[in-house]
Amino acid sequence: MHTLVLIVLMALMPLAWAGEEAAALSDSSAAPQSDAEAVRFLQRATFGASPADVAELRRVGYRAWLDAQMATPPSLQRPSVEAAIAAHVQIDPRGPQFYRGFRVDQWFRTQLEAPDALRQKVAYALSQILVVSDVGVLAPHVQAVAEYNDVLLRNAFGSYRALLSEVTHSPAMGLFLSHLRNRKTDWTMVGGALAPGAIAPDENYAREVMQLFSIGLVERGDDFSPLRDGDGTTIATYDQAVVTQTARALTGLSLSCSGTAEVGGLTIARNCGCSGDACNFSERLFAAALPRWQADGKATGLAHPDSYAPMVCYPRFADTGRSATRANGYAVLPAPDDRKTVLAGTEIPASPVACHAGTPAKDRHACIAYCEDQIATVLDALVAHPNVAPFVSRQLIQRLVTSNPSPAYIQRVAAVFANDGDGQRGNLGAVVRALLLDPEALAPAAAPGDGKLREPLLRLLAIWRAFDARPGSSGEIGLNTPETAYAQRPLGAATVFNFYEPDYQPPGALQEAGLFAPELQIVHESSVVSAADDLWLRVHVGYVSDRRGNTAFVAPARQAYLPPEAIDALPAGDAELVEALNQRLLYGTMSADMRAILLDWLAQDMSRADHRRKALDLIHLIAISPEFAVQR
């Protein structure tokens, strides 16, 4: 571990940029000049550099490749997961938590087969900012978690404002951060005077949408540097009063009701008991649990589609700034309770009409519009805040390129977030393009300050994609619980703070140097060993050596594998084999010491091994090496 930390330290040292150097690297329309350059770019932009992607990137150049990837439709996962669950429950009915493995397996299969590799990588990065996890309350909601992943995919190159709205209305997020069925405080007449009831809005999502999803805790400059007052103290972005007021505005959301649905040929009955706007005023629907497909009277893992459809407003339970009692005609509350004052002093006045269980048909639409409009006002205020651009830009840079971007790098990308050139704020496609094509990102691989520790799970994916790994003959990947070996599961972080925090500094040399290494929060003695062991199994699956040293291959049924044609195509000579893997996996950055060690090992310990065994063992050794651990 000490060796790993030292190499990380060398990779993450700060880098000063001269204007002339930046300008010299600004022509990002060119194509990579070598396979190694292409691999380096693709390690950031995708889950790994497949040979086909390397060839295409070199043929068309950076910008054209990005254009094509952003135009590729998303490879959605929820429809496939839902279809697989629907087929399975008819054969072997199971409860919902059994099917989490279906979602995880589909996620990995998508990363091996889907053409929208850039979109998949960006969505994964977003999933570590706008965190939802199937740990805990979401464990039984497999389809909803899969749909949340698809929300990120669909919006990966769209507007951050639109993404934040879909996230806010997602039932998965509503369950995870408890704003599903969030209720207002009912003000009623007590002793001739208005008094608040005992129920207060849940503040969980109101706090996290600010702290983690948009603006952070302290005011920041465009380069992410903290702003300070005259005493040198950092300036808080919001206080508890803003949290409380925001929570008031985020009330009234619950699941929609679309009636009986057919999923995978199976009928899931649901009686809404209403139609149109009237459904939004139903107390029963606001609180209703959703049905699942029944087998012998028992609920299975197949849920009704309303479990993942966007939540809708139920105005009876939204805070409208009015009383909840007919006794005073649902009057507007006395100031200041008649309004909500959210971020930046933005005020949301009381509803112009009374919204309650008996709201007449002519006022229902206005009530629903008020409920949605106040949520929109909160999101507009958040996205307009100056912090959002550097806050989101810095984390996307960390997830894709480097753990310690220079202030100038953050500022350049944040400027694109603030204005994509056409006046649009929060254009994620423009932001992704800017951060991948930034001069610091395209600098030579040996430049100091360039790099990040690979997440444990991404080491496996990089190996799989480099050799065009295939699912087993059954179509399965065979990695349903990756957290056991890799301390990670897609959309399965332990908390809303992700697998690791963006400002994590491991004690010792990195902390003393003022450097961040988020991934080291889950890379430790235990995970290094478990990941190394599992990587050996994944690299060698299907390959068996006989007593004569010949390595045969039999395609596995339920595990992904490296196809023998990809292994056999590697050069036969020891020096040529090491160099080929250096280019494909380390983009030409293998140190002289590492090369010498590997060549000596091939000449001594592996002298009698056949080509396949040498290649497979070399791939594994590189995969667990400190040099592969750092993505430069």
XYZ file of C-alpha atoms in Angstrom:
632
model
C 0.000 0.000 0.000
C 2.884 2.362 0.659
C 4.040 1.890 -2.952
C 0.541 2.655 -4.220
C 0.293 5.856 -2.187
C 3.679 7.036 -3.446
C 2.725 6.453 -7.065
C -0.584 8.225 -6.525
C 1.319 11.112 -4.955
C 3.584 11.356 -7.996
C 0.589 11.281 -10.327
C -1.402 13.917 -8.483
C 1.199 16.608 -7.864
C -0.103 20.065 -8.812
C 0.604 21.440 -12.247
C 1.091 25.082 -13.246
C 0.016 25.997 -16.746
C 1.541 28.722 -18.861
C -0.748 30.402 -21.352
C 1.488 29.454 -24.287
C 1.440 25.774 -23.287
C -2.343 25.778 -23.014
C -2.708 27.432 -26.388
C -0.401 24.897 -28.012
C -2.661 22.089 -26.839
C -5.966 23.717 -27.733
C -6.367 22.168 -31.189
C -8.493 19.258 -30.057
C -10.011 18.677 -33.503
C -7.006 16.550 -34.414
C -6.934 12.787 -34.093
C -4.721 10.932 -31.598
C -1.262 10.390 -33.037
C -0.953 6.852 -31.694
C -3.017 4.006 -30.281
C -1.595 4.891 -26.873
C -2.996 8.442 -27.077
C -6.368 7.060 -28.139
C -6.405 4.559 -25.274
C -5.597 7.296 -22.775
C -8.495 9.460 -23.981
C -10.926 6.531 -24.058
C -10.028 5.428 -20.533
C -11.532 8.732 -19.419
C -14.423 9.000 -21.842
C -15.575 5.384 -21.552
C -15.213 2.393 -19.263
C -12.228 1.224 -21.275
C -10.665 1.358 -24.716
C -12.030 -1.362 -26.959
C -9.952 -2.002 -30.111
C -12.854 -0.814 -32.278
C -13.140 2.462 -30.353
C -9.392 3.040 -30.639
C -9.519 2.597 -34.410
C -12.592 4.817 -34.786
C -11.185 7.597 -32.613
C -7.934 7.635 -34.574
C -9.868 7.705 -37.846
C -12.280 10.551 -37.089
C -10.556 12.579 -34.362
C -11.673 13.761 -30.943
C -14.470 16.135 -31.874
C -16.125 13.911 -34.462
C -15.966 10.946 -32.090
C -17.623 12.999 -29.349
C -20.276 14.231 -31.800
C -21.095 10.675 -32.846
C -21.214 9.399 -29.278
C -23.489 12.215 -28.122
C -25.820 11.504 -31.047
C -26.038 7.793 -30.184
C -29.350 7.010 -28.448
C -29.122 5.777 -24.864
C -28.990 2.040 -24.228
C -31.625 1.987 -21.508
C -31.543 -0.664 -18.810
C -34.919 -0.636 -17.074
C -36.855 -2.149 -20.033
C -34.438 -5.100 -20.199
C -34.430 -5.596 -16.429
C -38.226 -5.408 -16.300
C -38.619 -7.894 -19.151
C -36.216 -10.315 -17.460
C -38.120 -10.075 -14.160
C -41.475 -10.567 -15.922
C -40.168 -13.696 -17.644
C -38.631 -15.130 -14.469
C -41.587 -14.634 -12.098
C -43.737 -16.840 -14.333
C -41.300 -19.715 -13.965
C -40.047 -19.207 -10.403
C -41.961 -16.507 -8.500
C -39.666 -14.649 -6.129
C -39.847 -11.629 -3.870
C -38.463 -8.279 -5.049
C -35.015 -8.298 -3.424
C -34.057 -11.461 -5.321
C -34.021 -9.464 -8.561
C -31.363 -6.910 -7.658
C -28.858 -9.211 -9.311
C -30.811 -8.881 -12.568
C -30.248 -5.120 -12.537
C -26.554 -5.368 -11.710
C -25.978 -8.045 -14.356
C -27.744 -5.928 -16.978
C -25.645 -2.900 -16.005
C -22.418 -4.809 -16.651
C -23.723 -6.370 -19.857
C -24.589 -2.904 -21.131
C -21.024 -1.707 -20.528
C -19.680 -4.565 -22.651
C -22.142 -4.338 -25.517
C -23.743 -0.884 -25.753
C -22.603 1.548 -28.483
C -23.193 4.662 -26.320
C -19.993 4.202 -24.314
C -19.492 7.900 -23.527
C -23.079 8.337 -22.331
C -22.760 5.289 -20.078
C -19.581 6.647 -18.478
C -21.036 10.126 -17.920
C -24.213 8.660 -16.424
C -22.062 6.638 -14.026
C -20.213 9.818 -13.048
C -23.540 11.581 -12.477
C -24.727 8.658 -10.345
C -21.909 9.497 -7.945
C -23.029 13.121 -7.672
C -26.826 12.706 -7.697
C -26.648 9.571 -5.561
C -29.408 7.002 -5.262
C -28.589 3.628 -3.721
C -30.361 0.283 -3.574
C -29.002 -0.198 -0.074
C -31.800 -0.064 2.501
C -35.193 1.332 1.562
C -34.659 0.874 -2.180
C -33.557 -2.768 -1.975
C -37.008 -4.068 -3.064
C -37.421 -1.455 -5.821
C -35.284 -2.901 -8.595
C -37.226 -1.427 -11.511
C -37.251 2.039 -9.936
C -33.470 1.987 -9.432
C -32.961 0.793 -13.018
C -35.211 3.609 -14.243
C -33.212 6.121 -12.194
C -30.105 4.951 -14.020
C -31.982 5.578 -17.277
C -32.898 9.099 -16.128
C -29.182 9.806 -15.869
C -28.540 8.232 -19.264
C -31.234 10.231 -21.034
C -30.019 13.492 -19.509
C -26.255 12.870 -19.636
C -25.776 15.445 -22.419
C -28.824 17.573 -21.724
C -29.697 20.420 -19.375
C -28.650 20.124 -15.747
C -31.848 21.960 -14.824
C -33.952 19.332 -16.627
C -31.923 16.553 -15.022
C -32.440 18.024 -11.561
C -36.192 18.163 -12.189
C -36.329 14.508 -13.252
C -34.230 13.527 -10.253
C -36.555 15.459 -7.935
C -39.622 13.729 -9.423
C -38.039 10.260 -9.432
C -39.767 7.791 -7.067
C -36.353 6.223 -6.437
C -35.010 9.529 -5.152
C -38.289 10.210 -3.380
C -37.938 6.982 -1.415
C -34.192 7.303 -0.871
C -34.291 10.854 0.488
C -37.833 10.618 1.881
C -39.668 13.375 0.005
C -42.102 10.869 -1.481
C -45.408 11.625 0.291
C -43.850 14.634 2.007
C -46.710 16.505 3.712
C -47.222 20.105 4.660
C -47.986 21.390 8.132
C -51.737 21.758 8.420
C -52.794 25.077 9.927
C -56.238 24.833 11.555
C -58.404 26.870 13.897
C -57.656 26.179 17.572
C -59.497 28.301 20.168
C -60.467 30.786 17.516
C -56.917 31.253 16.205
C -54.833 29.570 13.480
C -52.255 27.101 14.815
C -49.846 24.702 13.043
C -50.328 20.961 13.352
C -47.779 18.478 14.643
C -46.649 17.277 11.203
C -43.684 19.143 9.717
C -42.279 18.616 6.209
C -39.372 16.197 5.917
C -36.171 18.203 5.280
C -33.933 15.428 3.993
C -34.148 16.108 0.269
C -34.280 19.870 0.763
C -30.883 19.694 2.473
C -29.175 17.221 0.141
C -30.355 18.819 -3.096
C -28.404 21.887 -1.985
C -25.433 20.362 -0.183
C -24.682 17.478 -2.562
C -26.558 17.993 -5.817
C -26.009 21.653 -6.639
C -24.266 24.316 -4.532
C -22.356 22.753 -1.641
C -21.881 24.212 1.808
C -19.771 27.332 1.144
C -19.737 30.062 -1.467
C -17.218 29.402 -4.258
C -15.515 31.350 -6.972
C -15.610 30.193 -10.582
C -12.411 28.226 -9.961
C -13.945 26.487 -6.894
C -11.852 28.481 -4.445
C -13.862 29.333 -1.289
C -15.026 32.918 -0.934
C -14.401 34.617 2.413
C -15.773 37.559 4.319
C -13.691 40.389 5.773
C -12.569 38.198 8.680
C -11.332 35.450 6.378
C -14.237 33.153 7.278
C -15.893 31.072 4.576
C -19.432 32.111 3.666
C -22.230 29.557 4.025
C -24.422 29.038 0.974
C -27.577 28.571 3.061
C -28.777 28.246 6.641
C -31.337 26.140 8.465
C -34.103 28.627 7.688
C -33.557 28.095 3.951
C -33.647 24.316 4.457
C -36.951 24.584 6.315
C -38.489 26.902 3.719
C -37.269 24.728 0.840
C -38.759 21.636 2.472
C -42.122 23.444 2.599
C -41.925 23.972 -1.158
C -41.050 20.303 -1.773
C -44.290 18.908 -0.370
C -47.158 17.122 -2.087
C -45.286 14.701 -4.367
C -46.416 11.092 -4.556
C -46.856 8.287 -7.066
C -49.096 8.708 -10.071
C -51.954 6.359 -10.891
C -52.221 5.104 -14.470
C -54.601 2.205 -13.818
C -54.190 -1.452 -14.707
C -50.964 -2.155 -16.588
C -49.551 -4.986 -18.671
C -45.854 -5.732 -18.128
C -44.146 -8.456 -20.124
C -47.466 -10.033 -20.927
C -48.564 -10.021 -17.268
C -51.466 -7.955 -16.004
C -51.068 -5.937 -12.809
C -54.446 -4.625 -11.719
C -54.794 -1.157 -10.243
C -58.021 0.765 -9.748
C -57.447 4.505 -9.469
C -61.087 5.181 -8.658
C -60.882 8.555 -10.370
C -59.868 10.239 -13.589
C -58.042 13.348 -14.698
C -57.283 16.128 -12.223
C -59.551 14.521 -9.620
C -56.878 11.854 -8.991
C -54.485 14.528 -7.751
C -56.860 15.269 -4.888
C -57.250 11.670 -3.705
C -55.947 11.049 -0.196
C -56.104 7.307 -0.871
C -53.840 7.559 -3.919
C -51.417 9.894 -2.154
C -50.785 7.244 0.493
C -51.364 4.096 -1.574
C -48.839 1.276 -1.784
C -48.450 -0.047 -5.316
C -49.452 -3.540 -6.381
C -47.104 -6.204 -7.717
C -47.860 -9.172 -9.913
C -49.319 -11.929 -7.765
C -48.434 -15.622 -7.879
C -50.579 -17.886 -5.706
C -51.689 -14.867 -3.737
C -48.152 -13.675 -2.997
C -46.544 -10.522 -4.361
C -43.538 -11.109 -6.616
C -40.674 -8.896 -7.679
C -42.554 -7.471 -10.669
C -43.836 -4.003 -9.738
C -46.451 -1.808 -11.369
C -44.957 0.845 -13.718
C -46.296 3.610 -11.462
C -43.464 2.615 -9.099
C -40.944 4.281 -11.402
C -43.031 6.824 -13.338
C -42.365 10.467 -12.362
C -44.080 11.535 -9.166
C -46.986 13.974 -9.440
C -48.376 16.726 -7.216
C -51.220 16.178 -4.789
C -52.133 19.785 -3.863
C -54.080 18.786 -0.735
C -50.728 17.833 0.826
C -48.596 20.609 -0.656
C -47.840 23.745 1.314
C -49.876 26.457 -0.405
C -49.475 29.164 2.221
C -53.128 28.728 3.202
C -54.948 27.194 6.139
C -56.351 23.687 5.948
C -59.713 24.427 7.516
C -63.052 25.349 6.044
C -63.760 27.304 9.234
C -61.897 30.330 7.855
C -62.419 29.542 4.192
C -58.916 28.129 3.698
C -57.632 31.664 4.036
C -54.109 32.815 3.255
C -51.931 32.448 6.359
C -50.664 35.510 8.195
C -47.201 36.681 7.139
C -44.557 35.321 7.088
C -46.153 31.838 6.913
C -48.063 32.753 3.779
C -44.892 32.513 1.691
C -41.726 30.445 1.329
C -38.377 32.230 1.120
C -35.867 29.917 -0.518
C -32.325 30.305 -1.849
C -31.122 33.829 -2.722
C -34.164 35.334 -1.042
C -36.491 34.037 -3.737
C -40.077 34.263 -2.506
C -42.932 31.906 -3.344
C -46.240 33.595 -2.532
C -49.388 31.828 -1.373
C -51.561 29.968 -3.837
C -54.161 32.208 -5.522
C -56.807 29.538 -4.934
C -57.594 27.231 -2.009
C -56.428 23.634 -2.468
C -58.064 20.973 -0.325
C -59.982 17.723 -0.538
C -63.065 19.509 -1.825
C -61.439 21.867 -4.315
C -63.938 22.504 -7.115
C -63.092 21.233 -10.587
C -62.543 24.766 -11.913
C -59.653 25.336 -9.445
C -57.958 21.943 -9.605
C -55.628 22.738 -12.466
C -54.480 25.954 -10.762
C -53.699 23.996 -7.591
C -51.676 21.393 -9.442
C -49.838 24.130 -11.346
C -49.024 25.946 -8.104
C -47.589 22.779 -6.550
C -45.370 22.113 -9.590
C -44.435 25.773 -10.008
C -43.075 26.114 -6.490
C -40.877 23.052 -7.017
C -39.692 24.601 -10.276
C -38.939 27.875 -8.474
C -36.702 26.034 -6.004
C -34.822 24.287 -8.824
C -34.494 27.495 -10.840
C -32.965 29.256 -7.821
C -30.510 26.417 -7.300
C -29.343 26.206 -10.914
C -29.017 30.000 -11.125
C -26.676 30.060 -8.122
C -23.041 30.842 -9.091
C -21.780 27.806 -7.166
C -23.456 25.232 -9.392
C -21.068 25.642 -12.324
C -17.781 25.074 -10.434
C -19.398 22.587 -8.024
C -20.674 20.218 -10.719
C -17.785 20.845 -13.135
C -15.130 19.978 -10.577
C -16.787 16.679 -9.650
C -17.231 15.648 -13.273
C -13.549 16.405 -13.904
C -12.640 14.300 -10.866
C -14.762 11.382 -12.017
C -13.495 11.420 -15.597
C -10.034 12.994 -15.745
C -8.093 13.961 -12.628
C -8.566 14.170 -8.871
C -6.763 17.496 -8.549
C -7.690 19.760 -11.460
C -6.032 23.149 -11.378
C -8.228 26.148 -10.512
C -7.830 27.342 -14.096
C -9.078 23.993 -15.452
C -12.170 24.143 -13.222
C -12.771 27.760 -14.196
C -12.616 27.011 -17.917
C -15.106 24.174 -17.637
C -17.345 26.136 -15.252
C -17.466 28.954 -17.793
C -18.915 26.505 -20.319
C -21.424 25.323 -17.728
C -22.469 28.943 -17.161
C -22.787 29.610 -20.900
C -22.277 27.011 -23.619
C -21.720 29.735 -26.206
C -25.379 29.873 -27.180
C -26.600 31.301 -23.891
C -27.601 27.966 -22.365
C -26.683 27.340 -18.727
C -25.961 23.813 -17.570
C -25.522 22.178 -20.989
C -23.927 18.924 -19.849
C -22.935 17.874 -23.351
C -20.911 21.065 -23.733
C -19.433 20.590 -20.257
C -18.334 17.012 -20.994
C -16.807 18.093 -24.282
C -14.963 20.962 -22.596
C -13.501 18.898 -19.776
C -12.347 16.059 -22.043
C -10.790 18.415 -24.607
C -9.288 20.871 -22.163
C -5.565 21.567 -22.617
C -4.818 19.995 -19.235
C -6.706 16.842 -20.213
C -4.872 16.543 -23.534
C -1.417 17.258 -22.101
C 1.218 14.521 -22.511
C 0.635 11.553 -20.271
C 3.822 12.160 -18.336
C 2.775 15.626 -17.203
C 2.635 15.969 -13.419
C -0.714 16.748 -11.890
C -2.532 14.564 -14.393
C -4.247 11.537 -12.967
C -6.605 9.825 -10.619
C -6.782 6.513 -8.859
C -8.986 4.092 -10.756
C -12.042 2.937 -8.882
C -11.663 -0.797 -8.157
C -14.636 -1.674 -10.353
C -13.272 0.352 -13.270
C -10.086 -1.693 -13.341
C -12.097 -4.780 -14.228
C -14.182 -2.945 -16.814
C -11.044 -1.536 -18.449
C -9.638 -5.061 -18.839
C -12.906 -6.426 -20.163
C -13.317 -3.673 -22.745
C -9.665 -3.770 -23.827
C -10.123 -7.393 -24.925
C -13.752 -7.271 -26.061
C -15.001 -9.481 -23.232
C -18.257 -11.317 -23.900
C -21.103 -12.477 -21.667
C -21.310 -16.201 -20.943
C -23.253 -18.394 -23.346
C -26.371 -17.855 -21.213
C -26.009 -14.101 -21.673
C -25.000 -13.563 -18.042
C -22.008 -11.634 -16.726
C -21.751 -13.459 -13.402
C -20.993 -10.463 -11.185
C -24.191 -9.791 -9.245
C -22.485 -8.749 -6.017
C -19.349 -6.859 -7.115
C -19.160 -5.060 -3.766
C -17.795 -8.260 -2.212
C -14.553 -8.000 -4.161
C -14.486 -4.390 -5.372
C -16.192 -2.451 -2.538
C -18.621 -1.043 -5.127
C -21.920 -1.864 -6.768
C -23.394 0.427 -9.456
C -26.054 2.581 -7.759
C -25.282 0.789 -4.520
C -23.222 3.213 -2.396
C -23.562 2.901 1.366
C -24.905 6.456 1.765
C -25.951 9.533 -0.190
C -22.323 10.679 0.131
C -21.294 8.115 -2.519
C -18.621 5.413 -2.230
C -16.139 8.136 -1.349
C -16.212 11.892 -0.942
C -14.728 14.301 -3.499
C -12.655 16.044 -0.812
C -11.233 12.889 0.762
C -7.561 13.174 1.688
C -5.929 10.010 3.000
C -3.739 10.676 6.031
C -0.042 10.884 5.293
C 1.857 12.092 2.243
C -1.172 13.054 0.139
C -2.847 14.978 2.920
C 0.388 16.756 3.774
C 0.722 17.751 0.106
C -2.825 19.133 0.139
C -3.993 16.636 -2.480
C -7.298 14.822 -2.879
C -7.578 11.126 -3.699
C -11.278 10.245 -3.337
C -10.984 6.630 -4.470
C -8.474 5.824 -1.745
C -11.400 5.958 0.690
C -12.353 2.460 -0.548
C -8.920 1.272 -1.714
C -7.310 -0.285 1.325
C -5.559 -3.486 2.414
C -8.748 -5.553 2.257
C -10.157 -4.279 -1.041
C -6.767 -4.423 -2.789
C -6.454 -8.133 -1.981
C -10.066 -9.040 -2.761
C -10.001 -7.140 -6.059
C -6.684 -8.740 -7.078
C -8.055 -12.224 -6.375
C -11.268 -11.594 -8.289
C -9.408 -10.032 -11.211
C -7.381 -13.225 -11.543
C -10.581 -15.258 -11.744
C -12.190 -12.874 -14.259
C -9.130 -12.813 -16.533
C -8.687 -16.592 -16.504
C -12.316 -17.712 -16.621
C -12.783 -20.425 -19.258
C -9.056 -21.125 -19.615
C -7.538 -24.356 -18.274
C -3.926 -25.551 -18.612
C -3.088 -29.226 -18.909
C 0.037 -30.976 -17.622
C 1.877 -30.274 -20.828
C 1.426 -26.548 -20.400
C -1.186 -26.177 -23.126
C -4.001 -23.761 -22.290
C -7.387 -24.812 -23.609
C -10.562 -22.753 -23.603
C -14.192 -23.671 -22.992
C -16.691 -20.817 -23.083
C -18.404 -20.473 -19.683
C -22.182 -20.357 -19.464
C -22.712 -17.784 -16.723
C -19.610 -15.600 -16.626
C -18.098 -12.966 -18.873
C -14.789 -13.981 -20.423
C -11.903 -12.738 -22.542
C -12.342 -14.412 -25.971
C -9.422 -16.604 -27.042
C -9.117 -14.880 -30.426
C -8.307 -11.611 -28.644
C -5.634 -13.324 -26.544
C -4.203 -15.343 -29.435
C -3.885 -12.180 -31.559
C -1.337 -10.692 -29.137
C 2.352 -10.892 -30.220
C 4.211 -14.098 -29.375
C 7.636 -12.722 -28.417
C 8.096 -11.769 -24.774
C 9.266 -8.213 -25.438
C 6.604 -7.682 -28.097
C 3.878 -9.052 -25.812
C 4.848 -6.769 -22.936
C 4.920 -3.751 -25.249
C 1.545 -4.606 -26.800
C -0.043 -4.746 -23.333
C 1.782 -1.565 -22.364
C 0.129 0.238 -25.275
C -3.308 -1.280 -24.778
C -3.594 -1.025 -20.996
C -1.065 1.614 -19.887
C -1.088 3.807 -23.041
C 2.666 3.507 -23.364
C 3.541 4.708 -19.853
C 5.019 1.500 -18.425
C 8.136 2.285 -16.438
C 11.489 0.747 -17.288
C 11.550 -0.997 -13.902
C 8.155 -2.616 -14.444
C 9.122 -3.705 -17.962
C 12.335 -5.295 -16.712
C 10.516 -7.162 -13.938
C 7.887 -8.527 -16.347
C 10.458 -9.608 -18.957
C 12.543 -11.347 -16.312
C 9.451 -13.107 -14.981
C 8.542 -14.313 -18.473
C 12.056 -15.571 -19.117
C 12.367 -17.361 -15.770
C 9.119 -18.410 -14.121
C 7.021 -18.545 -17.310
C 9.604 -19.951 -19.706
C 7.642 -23.195 -20.239
C 4.189 -21.595 -20.402
C 2.371 -21.347 -23.690
C 1.395 -18.031 -25.262
C -2.109 -17.932 -23.809
C -0.928 -18.503 -20.259
C 1.778 -15.839 -20.596
C -0.687 -13.325 -21.990
C -3.387 -13.991 -19.379
C -0.978 -13.864 -16.450
C 0.612 -10.667 -17.794
C -2.806 -9.048 -18.142
C -3.558 -9.904 -14.522
C -0.212 -8.641 -13.256
C -0.667 -5.336 -15.067
C -4.247 -5.072 -13.791
C -3.108 -5.310 -10.154
C -0.020 -3.137 -10.560
C 0.277 0.337 -9.019
C 0.958 1.738 -12.492
C -2.409 0.475 -13.762
C -4.085 1.635 -10.544
C -3.411 5.253 -11.513
C -5.237 6.564 -14.575
C -2.954 9.269 -15.930
